[in-house]
Structures are given as structure tokens and as C-alpha cells.
CSV table of C-alpha atoms in Angstrom, one decimal:
chain,number,residue,atom,x,y,z
R,1,UNK,CA,-9.9,26.9,29.4
R,2,UNK,CA,-9.7,30.5,28.8
R,3,UNK,CA,-11.3,31.7,25.6
R,4,UNK,CA,-8.5,32.2,24.0
R,5,UNK,CA,-7.3,28.8,24.3
R,6,UNK,CA,-10.9,27.4,23.2
R,7,UNK,CA,-9.9,29.8,19.9
R,8,UNK,CA,-6.4,28.7,18.9
R,9,UNK,CA,-7.7,24.9,19.2
R,10,UNK,CA,-10.8,24.9,16.8
R,11,UNK,CA,-8.1,26.7,14.3
R,12,UNK,CA,-5.4,24.4,15.0
R,13,UNK,CA,-8.4,21.5,14.2
R,14,UNK,CA,-9.3,23.5,11.1
R,15,UNK,CA,-5.8,23.8,10.1
R,16,UNK,CA,-5.0,20.5,9.9
R,17,UNK,CA,-8.8,19.3,8.0
R,18,UNK,CA,-7.2,22.6,5.5
R,19,UNK,CA,-4.1,21.0,5.0
R,20,UNK,CA,-5.5,17.6,4.0
R,21,UNK,CA,-7.4,19.0,1.4
R,22,UNK,CA,-4.4,20.9,-0.1
R,23,UNK,CA,-2.7,17.9,0.2
R,24,UNK,CA,-5.6,15.7,-1.6
R,25,UNK,CA,-6.0,18.5,-4.3
R,26,UNK,CA,-2.1,18.5,-5.0
R,27,UNK,CA,-2.5,14.1,-4.7
R,28,UNK,CA,-5.3,14.8,-7.2
R,29,UNK,CA,-3.1,16.8,-9.4
R,30,UNK,CA,-0.2,14.2,-9.5
R,31,UNK,CA,-2.6,11.4,-10.7
R,32,UNK,CA,-4.2,13.6,-13.4
R,33,UNK,CA,-1.0,14.9,-14.8
R,34,UNK,CA,0.9,11.3,-14.2
R,35,UNK,CA,-1.8,9.6,-16.8
R,36,UNK,CA,-1.9,12.5,-19.3
R,37,UNK,CA,2.3,12.3,-19.6
R,38,UNK,CA,2.0,8.8,-20.7
R,39,UNK,CA,-0.9,9.3,-22.9
R,40,UNK,CA,1.0,12.8,-24.3
R,41,UNK,CA,4.6,10.9,-24.1
R,42,UNK,CA,5.6,14.4,-21.9
R,43,UNK,CA,8.5,13.8,-20.7
R,44,UNK,CA,8.4,17.4,-19.1
R,45,UNK,CA,5.8,17.0,-17.3
R,46,UNK,CA,6.7,13.3,-15.9
R,47,UNK,CA,9.4,14.6,-14.6
R,48,UNK,CA,7.8,17.5,-12.8
R,49,UNK,CA,5.1,14.8,-11.4
R,50,UNK,CA,8.4,12.9,-9.8
R,51,UNK,CA,9.8,16.2,-8.9
R,52,UNK,CA,6.8,16.8,-7.0
R,53,UNK,CA,6.2,14.2,-4.9
R,54,UNK,CA,8.5,15.7,-2.2
R,55,UNK,CA,5.7,17.7,-1.6
R,56,UNK,CA,3.4,15.3,-0.8
R,57,UNK,CA,6.0,13.3,1.2
R,58,UNK,CA,6.5,16.4,3.6
R,59,UNK,CA,2.8,16.9,3.5
R,60,UNK,CA,1.8,14.2,5.3
R,61,UNK,CA,4.9,14.4,7.8
R,62,UNK,CA,4.1,18.1,9.0
R,63,UNK,CA,0.1,16.2,9.2
R,64,UNK,CA,1.3,13.2,11.1
R,65,UNK,CA,3.3,15.9,13.3
R,66,UNK,CA,0.4,18.1,14.1
R,67,UNK,CA,-2.4,16.0,14.7
R,68,UNK,CA,-0.3,13.6,17.1
R,69,UNK,CA,0.8,17.3,18.7
R,70,UNK,CA,-3.4,18.0,19.0
R,71,UNK,CA,-4.1,14.6,20.3
R,72,UNK,CA,-1.2,14.7,23.1
R,73,UNK,CA,-1.8,18.6,24.1
R,74,UNK,CA,-5.7,19.0,23.3
R,75,UNK,CA,-6.8,15.9,24.0
R,76,UNK,CA,-9.8,16.1,21.4
R,77,UNK,CA,-12.6,14.1,22.4
R,78,UNK,CA,-16.1,13.4,20.3
R,79,UNK,CA,-16.0,14.0,16.4
R,80,UNK,CA,-12.3,16.3,17.1
R,81,UNK,CA,-10.6,13.3,17.9
R,82,UNK,CA,-12.2,11.8,14.7
R,83,UNK,CA,-11.3,14.6,12.5
R,84,UNK,CA,-8.1,14.8,14.0
R,85,UNK,CA,-7.8,10.6,13.5
R,86,UNK,CA,-9.1,10.8,10.1
R,87,UNK,CA,-6.6,13.4,8.9
R,88,UNK,CA,-3.8,11.3,9.9
R,89,UNK,CA,-5.5,8.4,8.1
R,90,UNK,CA,-6.1,10.9,4.9
R,91,UNK,CA,-2.5,11.9,4.6
R,92,UNK,CA,-1.6,8.3,5.0
R,93,UNK,CA,-3.9,7.7,1.5
R,94,UNK,CA,-2.8,10.5,0.0
R,95,UNK,CA,0.8,9.9,0.1
R,96,UNK,CA,0.7,6.6,-1.1
R,97,UNK,CA,-1.6,8.1,-3.9
R,98,UNK,CA,1.0,10.6,-4.7
R,99,UNK,CA,3.9,7.6,-4.6
R,100,UNK,CA,1.9,6.0,-7.3
R,101,UNK,CA,1.5,8.8,-9.2
R,102,UNK,CA,5.1,9.4,-9.5
R,103,UNK,CA,5.4,6.0,-10.2
R,104,UNK,CA,3.8,6.2,-13.0
R,105,UNK,CA,5.5,9.4,-13.6
R,106,UNK,CA,8.9,6.7,-14.5
R,107,UNK,CA,7.3,4.3,-16.0
R,108,UNK,CA,6.2,7.0,-18.5
R,109,UNK,CA,9.6,8.7,-18.7
R,110,UNK,CA,10.4,4.8,-19.7
R,111,UNK,CA,7.8,3.9,-22.5
R,112,UNK,CA,8.1,7.2,-24.0
R,113,UNK,CA,11.7,5.6,-25.5
R,114,UNK,CA,9.7,3.0,-26.9
R,115,UNK,CA,7.3,2.3,-30.0
R,116,UNK,CA,4.2,4.1,-28.9
R,117,UNK,CA,1.5,1.8,-28.2
R,118,UNK,CA,-1.9,3.7,-28.9
R,119,UNK,CA,-4.6,1.6,-28.2
R,120,UNK,CA,-3.1,0.7,-25.1
R,121,UNK,CA,-1.9,3.9,-23.7
R,122,UNK,CA,-4.9,4.7,-24.4
R,123,UNK,CA,-6.8,2.3,-22.7
R,124,UNK,CA,-4.2,4.0,-19.5
R,125,UNK,CA,-6.1,7.0,-20.5
R,126,UNK,CA,-9.3,6.0,-19.9
R,127,UNK,CA,-8.3,4.3,-16.6
R,128,UNK,CA,-6.6,6.7,-15.4
R,129,UNK,CA,-9.8,9.5,-15.6
R,130,UNK,CA,-12.1,7.4,-14.0
R,131,UNK,CA,-9.7,6.9,-11.3
R,132,UNK,CA,-9.1,10.5,-11.1
R,133,UNK,CA,-13.1,10.8,-11.0
R,134,UNK,CA,-13.1,8.7,-7.6
R,135,UNK,CA,-10.5,10.7,-6.0
R,136,UNK,CA,-12.5,14.1,-6.8
R,137,UNK,CA,-15.3,12.8,-6.2
R,138,UNK,CA,-13.9,11.2,-2.3
R,139,UNK,CA,-12.3,14.7,-1.5
R,140,UNK,CA,-15.3,16.7,-3.0
R,141,UNK,CA,-17.5,15.0,-0.1
R,142,UNK,CA,-14.3,15.3,2.5
R,143,UNK,CA,-14.2,18.7,2.0
R,144,UNK,CA,-17.7,19.2,2.6
R,145,UNK,CA,-18.6,16.6,4.6
R,146,UNK,CA,-21.6,15.1,2.5
R,147,UNK,CA,-21.9,11.2,3.3
R,148,UNK,CA,-23.4,10.3,-0.2
R,149,UNK,CA,-20.6,11.3,-1.8
R,150,UNK,CA,-18.1,9.5,0.1
R,151,UNK,CA,-20.9,6.6,-0.1
R,152,UNK,CA,-21.4,6.4,-4.3
R,153,UNK,CA,-17.4,6.1,-4.2
R,154,UNK,CA,-17.0,3.6,-1.8
R,155,UNK,CA,-19.7,1.6,-3.6
R,156,UNK,CA,-18.5,1.7,-7.4
R,157,UNK,CA,-15.4,0.2,-6.4
R,158,UNK,CA,-15.5,-2.6,-9.6
R,159,UNK,CA,-15.6,0.0,-12.5
R,160,UNK,CA,-12.2,0.2,-11.2
R,161,UNK,CA,-11.3,-3.1,-11.5
R,162,UNK,CA,-13.5,-4.0,-14.5
R,163,UNK,CA,-11.0,-1.7,-16.2
R,164,UNK,CA,-7.9,-3.3,-14.4
R,165,UNK,CA,-9.2,-6.8,-16.1
R,166,UNK,CA,-9.6,-5.7,-19.2
R,167,UNK,CA,-6.6,-3.5,-19.8
R,168,UNK,CA,-4.7,-7.1,-18.2
R,169,UNK,CA,-6.2,-8.7,-21.2
R,170,UNK,CA,-5.8,-6.6,-23.6
R,171,UNK,CA,-1.4,-6.8,-22.1
R,172,UNK,CA,-1.3,-9.9,-22.6
R,173,UNK,CA,-3.0,-10.5,-25.9
R,174,UNK,CA,-0.3,-8.0,-27.1
R,175,UNK,CA,3.0,-9.4,-25.2
R,176,UNK,CA,1.8,-12.9,-26.6
R,177,UNK,CA,1.3,-11.4,-29.9
R,178,UNK,CA,5.0,-9.7,-30.3
R,179,UNK,CA,7.3,-10.8,-27.6
R,180,UNK,CA,9.7,-7.8,-28.6
R,181,UNK,CA,6.8,-5.0,-26.4
R,182,UNK,CA,7.2,-7.3,-23.3
R,183,UNK,CA,9.6,-4.8,-22.0
R,184,UNK,CA,7.1,-1.8,-22.7
R,185,UNK,CA,4.2,-3.4,-22.0
R,186,UNK,CA,5.4,-4.5,-19.0
R,187,UNK,CA,6.0,-0.6,-17.4
R,188,UNK,CA,1.9,-0.4,-18.8
R,189,UNK,CA,1.1,-3.7,-16.3
R,190,UNK,CA,2.7,-1.8,-13.5
R,191,UNK,CA,1.2,1.3,-14.5
R,192,UNK,CA,-2.9,-0.5,-14.9
R,193,UNK,CA,-1.8,-1.7,-11.6
R,194,UNK,CA,-0.6,1.6,-9.4
R,195,UNK,CA,-3.7,3.1,-11.2
R,196,UNK,CA,-6.5,-0.3,-9.6
R,197,UNK,CA,-4.9,0.9,-6.2
R,198,UNK,CA,-4.8,4.3,-6.6
R,199,UNK,CA,-8.8,3.2,-6.7
R,200,UNK,CA,-8.4,1.6,-3.3
R,201,UNK,CA,-7.0,4.0,-1.9
R,202,UNK,CA,-9.7,6.1,-3.0
R,203,UNK,CA,-12.0,3.5,-1.2
R,204,UNK,CA,-10.1,3.5,1.9
R,205,UNK,CA,-11.0,7.6,1.9
R,206,UNK,CA,-14.6,6.8,1.7
R,207,UNK,CA,-14.0,5.0,4.6
R,208,UNK,CA,-12.1,7.1,6.6
R,209,UNK,CA,-14.9,10.2,5.7
R,210,UNK,CA,-18.2,7.4,6.6
R,211,UNK,CA,-15.8,7.4,10.0
R,212,UNK,CA,-15.6,11.0,10.4
R,213,UNK,CA,-19.0,12.1,10.0
R,214,UNK,CA,-21.0,9.0,11.4
R,215,UNK,CA,-18.1,7.7,14.1
R,216,UNK,CA,-19.3,3.6,12.2
R,217,UNK,CA,-16.7,1.6,10.9
R,218,UNK,CA,-17.6,0.7,7.3
R,219,UNK,CA,-20.7,-1.3,6.7
R,220,UNK,CA,-20.2,-4.8,5.2
R,221,UNK,CA,-17.2,-6.1,3.0
R,222,UNK,CA,-16.0,-4.0,0.3
R,223,UNK,CA,-18.0,-3.7,-2.8
R,224,UNK,CA,-15.5,-6.9,-4.7
R,225,UNK,CA,-13.5,-7.4,-1.5
R,226,UNK,CA,-10.5,-5.2,-2.4
R,227,UNK,CA,-7.9,-4.7,-2.1
R,228,UNK,CA,-7.2,-8.2,-2.0
R,229,UNK,CA,-9.5,-9.8,-4.9
R,230,UNK,CA,-8.8,-7.0,-7.0
R,231,UNK,CA,-5.4,-7.5,-6.8
R,232,UNK,CA,-4.5,-11.1,-8.1
R,233,UNK,CA,-6.9,-11.0,-11.2
R,234,UNK,CA,-7.1,-14.3,-11.5
R,235,UNK,CA,-10.9,-14.3,-12.9
R,236,UNK,CA,-9.1,-12.7,-16.2
R,237,UNK,CA,-6.1,-14.5,-16.8
R,238,UNK,CA,-8.4,-17.8,-16.8
R,239,UNK,CA,-10.6,-16.5,-19.5
R,240,UNK,CA,-7.5,-16.8,-21.6
R,241,UNK,CA,-6.2,-19.9,-22.9
R,242,UNK,CA,-3.4,-21.0,-20.9
R,243,UNK,CA,-1.0,-20.0,-24.0
S,1,UNK,CA,-7.7,8.1,39.7
S,2,UNK,CA,-7.9,5.4,41.9
S,3,UNK,CA,-5.2,2.5,42.3
S,4,UNK,CA,-8.0,0.5,39.9
S,5,UNK,CA,-8.7,2.5,37.0
S,6,UNK,CA,-4.5,3.2,37.2
S,7,UNK,CA,-4.1,-0.6,36.5
S,8,UNK,CA,-7.0,-1.2,34.3
S,9,UNK,CA,-5.0,2.2,32.2
S,10,UNK,CA,-2.1,-0.3,32.0
S,11,UNK,CA,-3.5,-3.5,31.2
S,12,UNK,CA,-5.3,-2.3,28.3
S,13,UNK,CA,-2.3,-1.2,27.0
S,14,UNK,CA,-0.1,-3.9,27.1
S,15,UNK,CA,-3.2,-6.0,26.1
S,16,UNK,CA,-2.7,-3.5,22.9
S,17,UNK,CA,0.7,-4.7,22.3
S,18,UNK,CA,0.2,-7.8,23.3
S,19,UNK,CA,-2.3,-7.9,20.3
S,20,UNK,CA,0.0,-6.4,17.6
S,21,UNK,CA,2.6,-8.9,18.5
S,22,UNK,CA,0.3,-11.7,18.0
S,23,UNK,CA,-0.9,-9.9,14.6
S,24,UNK,CA,2.8,-9.6,13.5
S,25,UNK,CA,2.7,-13.4,14.6
S,26,UNK,CA,0.5,-14.4,12.7
S,27,UNK,CA,1.2,-12.3,9.8
S,28,UNK,CA,4.4,-13.5,9.3
S,29,UNK,CA,3.4,-17.1,9.6
S,30,UNK,CA,1.1,-16.2,6.3
S,31,UNK,CA,4.0,-14.6,4.7
S,32,UNK,CA,6.5,-17.4,4.9
S,33,UNK,CA,3.4,-20.3,4.2
S,34,UNK,CA,2.6,-18.3,1.0
S,35,UNK,CA,6.0,-18.5,-0.4
S,36,UNK,CA,6.1,-21.7,0.4
S,37,UNK,CA,2.6,-22.9,-1.3
S,38,UNK,CA,4.6,-21.1,-4.4
S,39,UNK,CA,7.8,-23.2,-3.5
S,40,UNK,CA,6.3,-26.6,-3.3
S,41,UNK,CA,3.3,-26.2,-5.8
S,42,UNK,CA,1.0,-26.7,-2.8
S,43,UNK,CA,-2.7,-25.7,-3.3
S,44,UNK,CA,-4.1,-26.9,0.5
S,45,UNK,CA,-1.5,-24.5,1.6
S,46,UNK,CA,-2.1,-21.6,-0.8
S,47,UNK,CA,-5.7,-22.1,0.2
S,48,UNK,CA,-5.4,-21.9,4.0
S,49,UNK,CA,-3.3,-19.3,3.4
S,50,UNK,CA,-6.4,-17.4,1.5
S,51,UNK,CA,-9.0,-18.6,4.4
S,52,UNK,CA,-6.6,-17.6,7.1
S,53,UNK,CA,-6.7,-13.5,6.1
S,54,UNK,CA,-10.0,-12.5,7.8
S,55,UNK,CA,-8.6,-13.6,10.8
S,56,UNK,CA,-5.8,-10.6,10.5
S,57,UNK,CA,-8.7,-8.2,9.0
S,58,UNK,CA,-11.1,-8.5,12.8
S,59,UNK,CA,-7.9,-8.1,14.1
S,60,UNK,CA,-6.6,-4.9,12.1
S,61,UNK,CA,-10.0,-3.5,13.2
S,62,UNK,CA,-9.8,-4.6,16.7
S,63,UNK,CA,-6.4,-3.0,17.4
S,64,UNK,CA,-7.5,0.2,15.6
S,65,UNK,CA,-11.1,0.3,18.2
S,66,UNK,CA,-9.2,-0.6,20.8
S,67,UNK,CA,-7.2,2.4,20.2
S,68,UNK,CA,-8.8,4.7,19.7
S,69,UNK,CA,-10.9,4.1,22.8
S,70,UNK,CA,-7.9,4.0,24.5
S,71,UNK,CA,-6.9,7.9,23.6
S,72,UNK,CA,-10.6,8.6,23.9
S,73,UNK,CA,-10.7,7.5,27.4
S,74,UNK,CA,-7.5,7.5,28.7
S,75,UNK,CA,-6.1,10.0,27.2
S,76,UNK,CA,-2.7,8.9,27.5
S,77,UNK,CA,0.5,11.2,27.1
S,78,UNK,CA,4.3,11.0,26.1
S,79,UNK,CA,5.2,6.9,25.8
S,80,UNK,CA,1.9,6.5,26.1
S,81,UNK,CA,0.4,7.6,23.3
S,82,UNK,CA,3.6,6.6,21.4
S,83,UNK,CA,2.8,3.5,22.4
S,84,UNK,CA,-0.5,3.3,21.4
S,85,UNK,CA,0.0,5.4,18.0
S,86,UNK,CA,2.2,2.7,17.0
S,87,UNK,CA,-0.4,0.2,17.7
S,88,UNK,CA,-2.4,1.5,15.1
S,89,UNK,CA,-0.3,2.2,12.8
S,90,UNK,CA,1.6,-1.1,13.1
S,91,UNK,CA,-1.9,-2.8,12.5
S,92,UNK,CA,-2.3,-1.4,9.3
S,93,UNK,CA,0.7,-2.4,8.1
S,94,UNK,CA,0.1,-5.7,9.1
S,95,UNK,CA,-2.9,-6.2,7.5
S,96,UNK,CA,-1.2,-4.6,4.6
S,97,UNK,CA,1.3,-7.6,5.1
S,98,UNK,CA,-1.6,-10.2,5.0
S,99,UNK,CA,-3.3,-9.0,1.8
S,100,UNK,CA,0.0,-9.2,0.2
S,101,UNK,CA,0.6,-12.9,1.3
S,102,UNK,CA,-2.9,-14.1,0.4
S,103,UNK,CA,-2.3,-12.3,-2.9
S,104,UNK,CA,0.4,-14.6,-3.3
S,105,UNK,CA,-0.8,-17.3,-1.8
S,106,UNK,CA,-3.8,-17.1,-4.7
S,107,UNK,CA,-1.0,-16.8,-7.7
S,108,UNK,CA,0.6,-20.3,-6.8
S,109,UNK,CA,-3.2,-21.5,-6.9
S,110,UNK,CA,-3.0,-20.3,-10.7
S,111,UNK,CA,0.5,-20.7,-10.9
S,112,UNK,CA,0.5,-24.2,-9.5
S,113,UNK,CA,-1.7,-24.8,-12.8
S,114,UNK,CA,0.7,-24.4,-15.3
S,115,UNK,CA,4.2,-26.2,-15.8
S,116,UNK,CA,6.6,-25.8,-13.1
S,117,UNK,CA,9.3,-22.9,-13.9
S,118,UNK,CA,11.6,-24.2,-11.3
S,119,UNK,CA,14.6,-21.6,-11.1
S,120,UNK,CA,12.2,-19.0,-11.3
S,121,UNK,CA,10.3,-20.4,-8.5
S,122,UNK,CA,13.4,-21.0,-7.0
S,123,UNK,CA,14.5,-17.3,-6.8
S,124,UNK,CA,10.6,-16.1,-5.4
S,125,UNK,CA,11.1,-18.8,-3.0
S,126,UNK,CA,15.2,-17.0,-2.2
S,127,UNK,CA,13.1,-13.1,-2.1
S,128,UNK,CA,10.6,-14.2,-0.4
S,129,UNK,CA,13.4,-15.7,2.8
S,130,UNK,CA,14.9,-12.8,2.5
S,131,UNK,CA,11.8,-10.9,3.5
S,132,UNK,CA,10.5,-12.8,6.1
S,133,UNK,CA,13.9,-12.5,7.7
S,134,UNK,CA,13.4,-8.5,7.9
S,135,UNK,CA,9.2,-9.2,8.9
S,136,UNK,CA,10.8,-11.5,11.5
S,137,UNK,CA,13.9,-9.5,12.9
S,138,UNK,CA,11.7,-6.4,12.8
S,139,UNK,CA,9.0,-8.2,14.9
S,140,UNK,CA,11.6,-8.7,17.2
S,141,UNK,CA,12.7,-5.0,17.7
S,142,UNK,CA,8.8,-4.2,18.3
S,143,UNK,CA,8.3,-7.0,21.2
S,144,UNK,CA,12.1,-6.7,23.1
S,145,UNK,CA,11.9,-2.6,22.1
S,146,UNK,CA,15.1,-3.2,21.1
S,147,UNK,CA,16.5,0.1,18.7
S,148,UNK,CA,19.1,-1.6,17.2
S,149,UNK,CA,17.4,-4.5,16.0
S,150,UNK,CA,14.6,-1.5,14.0
S,151,UNK,CA,17.8,0.3,12.4
S,152,UNK,CA,19.2,-2.9,10.7
S,153,UNK,CA,16.2,-3.9,9.0
S,154,UNK,CA,16.0,-0.2,7.9
S,155,UNK,CA,19.0,0.4,7.0
S,156,UNK,CA,19.0,-3.2,4.9
S,157,UNK,CA,15.8,-2.0,2.7
S,158,UNK,CA,18.2,-2.2,-0.6
S,159,UNK,CA,19.2,-6.5,-0.2
S,160,UNK,CA,14.8,-6.7,-1.3
S,161,UNK,CA,15.2,-4.4,-3.9
S,162,UNK,CA,18.6,-6.0,-5.6
S,163,UNK,CA,17.1,-9.4,-5.3
S,164,UNK,CA,13.6,-7.9,-7.2
S,165,UNK,CA,15.7,-6.3,-10.0
S,166,UNK,CA,17.4,-9.6,-10.7
S,167,UNK,CA,14.0,-11.7,-10.5
S,168,UNK,CA,12.9,-8.9,-12.7
S,169,UNK,CA,15.2,-9.2,-15.3
S,170,UNK,CA,14.8,-13.5,-15.2
S,171,UNK,CA,11.4,-13.1,-15.0
S,172,UNK,CA,11.5,-10.7,-18.8
S,173,UNK,CA,14.2,-12.8,-19.8
S,174,UNK,CA,11.9,-16.1,-20.1
S,175,UNK,CA,8.7,-14.6,-21.1
S,176,UNK,CA,10.9,-13.3,-24.2
S,177,UNK,CA,12.8,-16.3,-24.8
S,178,UNK,CA,8.9,-18.6,-24.7
S,179,UNK,CA,6.1,-16.1,-24.7
S,180,UNK,CA,4.0,-19.0,-24.3
S,181,UNK,CA,5.4,-18.1,-20.2
S,182,UNK,CA,4.3,-14.9,-20.6
S,183,UNK,CA,1.0,-15.1,-18.7
S,184,UNK,CA,2.3,-17.3,-15.7
S,185,UNK,CA,5.5,-15.5,-15.5
S,186,UNK,CA,3.4,-12.3,-14.8
S,187,UNK,CA,2.1,-14.1,-12.0
S,188,UNK,CA,5.1,-14.5,-10.8
S,189,UNK,CA,6.0,-10.6,-11.5
S,190,UNK,CA,3.2,-9.6,-9.2
S,191,UNK,CA,4.8,-12.1,-6.5
S,192,UNK,CA,7.8,-10.6,-6.7
S,193,UNK,CA,6.6,-7.1,-6.4
S,194,UNK,CA,4.3,-8.2,-3.5
S,195,UNK,CA,7.2,-9.8,-1.7
S,196,UNK,CA,8.9,-6.4,-2.7
S,197,UNK,CA,6.2,-4.6,-1.0
S,198,UNK,CA,6.4,-6.5,2.0
S,199,UNK,CA,9.6,-5.5,2.4
S,200,UNK,CA,8.3,-2.2,2.0
S,201,UNK,CA,6.1,-2.6,5.1
S,202,UNK,CA,8.9,-4.3,7.1
S,203,UNK,CA,11.0,-1.3,6.7
S,204,UNK,CA,8.1,0.6,7.8
S,205,UNK,CA,7.3,-1.0,10.6
S,206,UNK,CA,11.1,-0.7,11.6
S,207,UNK,CA,10.4,3.5,11.4
S,208,UNK,CA,7.1,3.3,13.5
S,209,UNK,CA,9.5,1.3,16.4
S,210,UNK,CA,12.6,4.2,15.8
S,211,UNK,CA,9.5,6.4,16.8
S,212,UNK,CA,7.9,4.7,19.4
S,213,UNK,CA,11.1,4.2,21.5
S,214,UNK,CA,12.7,7.2,20.7
S,215,UNK,CA,9.9,10.1,20.0
S,216,UNK,CA,12.0,10.9,16.8
S,217,UNK,CA,10.4,10.6,13.2
S,218,UNK,CA,13.5,8.2,11.0
S,219,UNK,CA,16.6,10.2,10.0
S,220,UNK,CA,17.2,11.3,7.0
S,221,UNK,CA,15.6,9.1,3.5
S,222,UNK,CA,15.4,5.6,3.0
S,223,UNK,CA,18.4,3.8,1.9
S,224,UNK,CA,16.9,3.7,-1.9
S,225,UNK,CA,13.7,6.4,-1.5
S,226,UNK,CA,11.3,3.1,-0.9
S,227,UNK,CA,8.7,2.4,-1.7
S,228,UNK,CA,8.7,4.9,-4.6
S,229,UNK,CA,12.1,4.2,-6.2
S,230,UNK,CA,12.1,0.3,-5.8
S,231,UNK,CA,8.5,-0.1,-6.7
S,232,UNK,CA,9.5,1.6,-10.6
S,233,UNK,CA,12.1,-0.8,-11.7
S,234,UNK,CA,13.3,1.7,-13.8
S,235,UNK,CA,17.2,0.3,-13.1
S,236,UNK,CA,16.9,-3.1,-14.4
S,237,UNK,CA,15.0,-2.9,-17.1
S,238,UNK,CA,17.3,-0.2,-18.9
S,239,UNK,CA,20.1,-3.1,-18.6
S,240,UNK,CA,18.1,-5.1,-20.5
S,241,UNK,CA,18.4,-4.9,-24.4
S,242,UNK,CA,15.6,-2.8,-26.4
S,243,UNK,CA,14.2,-5.4,-27.1
């Protein structure tokens, strides 16, 4: 290998990492905008989120293609291989995050047509901000290579679950109190679920960052056995009277 | 490389593929059992599904570890590299499928405590059988390397969506008619959503099989833009009167 080849290889790897970071920035913006579009009943913003999602899909395909080519042609080892595999994994999580943000925005369009339900949309907003923060923190950890940041996100997974559980209870009470809200509340229910899943993707990303830096798998079970456990919501429904 | 090394390499690759196939078989069984546990209100079966999920998690970790080691030490190229990458991808989809089956089983436990809702659980059962069939067909395509089988599963993605939409309408009508069923119906709603997502994973698997065999990405957009579009369910809620 001559110097030129070596340089190009390093460039390719850096470019891959930079593209993942950019994709992360876009995914972060999509989640924040989707949540804002719910809170402000902003139809134009919701439409913009829906339209922008194709960019994330394209970036995902591009990163995957580049990573596979890099593995095939450059045959990276050790930390370079981990970087490449991490880029592939992260782009999957970010693409899914984008899908979930798009889904929230689509539901925002539907909810904007119904009667405002202030307390509920404020709860969605609070949960959305929490999830956005987790996503921002874990992407910071990725770009700075700081293990502590990734571990902090990983360890605080149950905060999101607590928000989800409280919101779920709130929604059920609302629906039971006024069946005319069932249709709209179902959208909010899925929004909350989507936010919870975005939180799970942030946890996945934390695990991948940990793997990229240390070469080890994440130690032990997730805080609350996410995503399985947190998705059932069995705990909260049982605290409600069997109406 | 001597003959011994070459043989061991081929063995490793075959072993990886076989392990993915086994994982597929287990995931398939988990989905079928989870759906049966709902239909038959079978608490013991639901518990068995929940308990068995750790096996899929372990298989996923093992396949990923073996694939990474194979890439790092053997530096496979061309179809061998595709096989290895496909194994990694499939194990992610199968692990997620297992999580969703576990989630359905957990909800089956909760629903078994409520009043039977025959027509609804029968609809879940029908949708479950359809999704199980798709999973079986795409895994058949994987093990036999038959492109047509994978393409057929990929092209029939919207059948699952249609089932989901009909079931969603049915559930909303039920909840509005009798708010005491809201709690239980919410579980069924998420079960239906989980089945739809398992269908999306079957579509993902079809795309990966296509990639493994041909080396090309899947042609064009998914039939109905899954998973984004199918997750919103906006079409059906609008056919309902804004109650």
C-alpha cells in the first residue's frame, strides 16, 4: 500500500463517520420538529417533517453502501472495523428514528383536525423533549467519542418508560371519561409509543458507541429490559381499575 | 492458506447460516405460539413464549459476534461477505420479531383476565396466521436461496396492512360502543400493531435475502412505503366519523 492509498482509506472512514453524524443531526431535528408540530398544531411543520424523511432514507442507504464497500475493498481490522460496523448499525437506528418522527408528524396532522386536548399534548411535548435530549446526548457521545456520555444515556433508559406509563394512564382515563375522544387519543397513544421507541433507539445507539470505543458488548441487561418490557405497559394498566 | 484453513472457513460460514436458520425457526414458533395464546386464552403458553425469548436474544448476540469475527479474521469478499452481512442483518430482524412476539404474549396474559371478546380475538388470530405465513415463506426463501419466494413476500406487504386497518376500525368501534372495554382493547390494538411490525420485519428479511442472492439493493419503493406509511393508519381513522 502506498501513502496515497493509506490516506484515501483514512479519508473514507472519516467521511463515513461524518455522514453518520450528519444523519444524526437530521434525525434529531426531525424528532424535535415532529413534537413541536403536535404541541403547536402546526400543519406546515408536520408536512415538512413528513417530506424530509426521504433524506434520512437516502443517507441510510448511502452509509450502508459505503460501509460494505469499505469492508470489501479495505478489509479494515480492529478499531477501524468497529468504526465501520458501528456506522452501519447507527444508520439503521437513525433511519428507524426518522420513520418514527415521520409517523408522529402524520398523526399530528390528524390530531390537528380534532378538538384541542391541551393537557395531553403538553404531556406529549414533555416526553418528546426528554427523548430529544437523550438523542442529542448520545449523538454528542458518538461524535466526541466520550464513553461516559453513552453510559449515562444507557443508564437512564427508565425515565422515558416512566413518562410513557404516566401518559398512558392519562390517555386511558381521558378516553373512558369521554368516548368521543377515543379516535384522537388513539393517535396520541401511538405518538407516545413512538417516542418511547425513539428512546429505545437512543439506548441502542449508546450500546453501539460503547462497542465502538471499547470493543466490548454492553455489560448486563438494560435498565428495565427495554425494549421488551417497556413496550408492554402491563404495570400501568394493572394500577387502573378494570373499568 | 492451506486446505485445512479453507475448510474451516467454509464451515464457519455454513455454521453461521445454519444458526440464522435455526433462529428463524424459533422466531416463527414464538409468533405462532403468541398468537395461539391470545386466541385460546392460554396463560401457560403465553408464559412459555415470554420465557423462551432469552434464547433469541442469546442467538442474536452469538450470530453477531461470530459474523464480526469472521469479517475480521477471514476478510470474506463477494458472495461470502454478503452472506456474512446478511446473517448479521437477519439476526437483528429475528431478534426484534421475538421481542414483538414476547410483547404479544405479555398482553395475552393481561387480556386473559378480562371478559372474552371473541370476534376481536378471532381477527387477531387471522392476522397472526397471515403474518406467520409470511415469516415462514421468507425463511424458506432464505434457506433454499430462492429469489422468487423472497420477492413474493416482499410484493405482498400490503395484505398485512389491510388486515391491520380492518382490525383497527373494528377495535375503535368496539371501544366507542362500550368504554368499559377500552383497557382490554388497547392491548389488542398494540397486538395488532405488533403483528403489523412483524410483517414489516418479514419484508426486511425479504430485502436482505434479495441482497444476499443478487448483490443488489431491493428495486424501488416498498409496496405501500412500509414501515412508515403502514404505521400511521391515517387512512382508516378518516373513514370513521369524527366521533
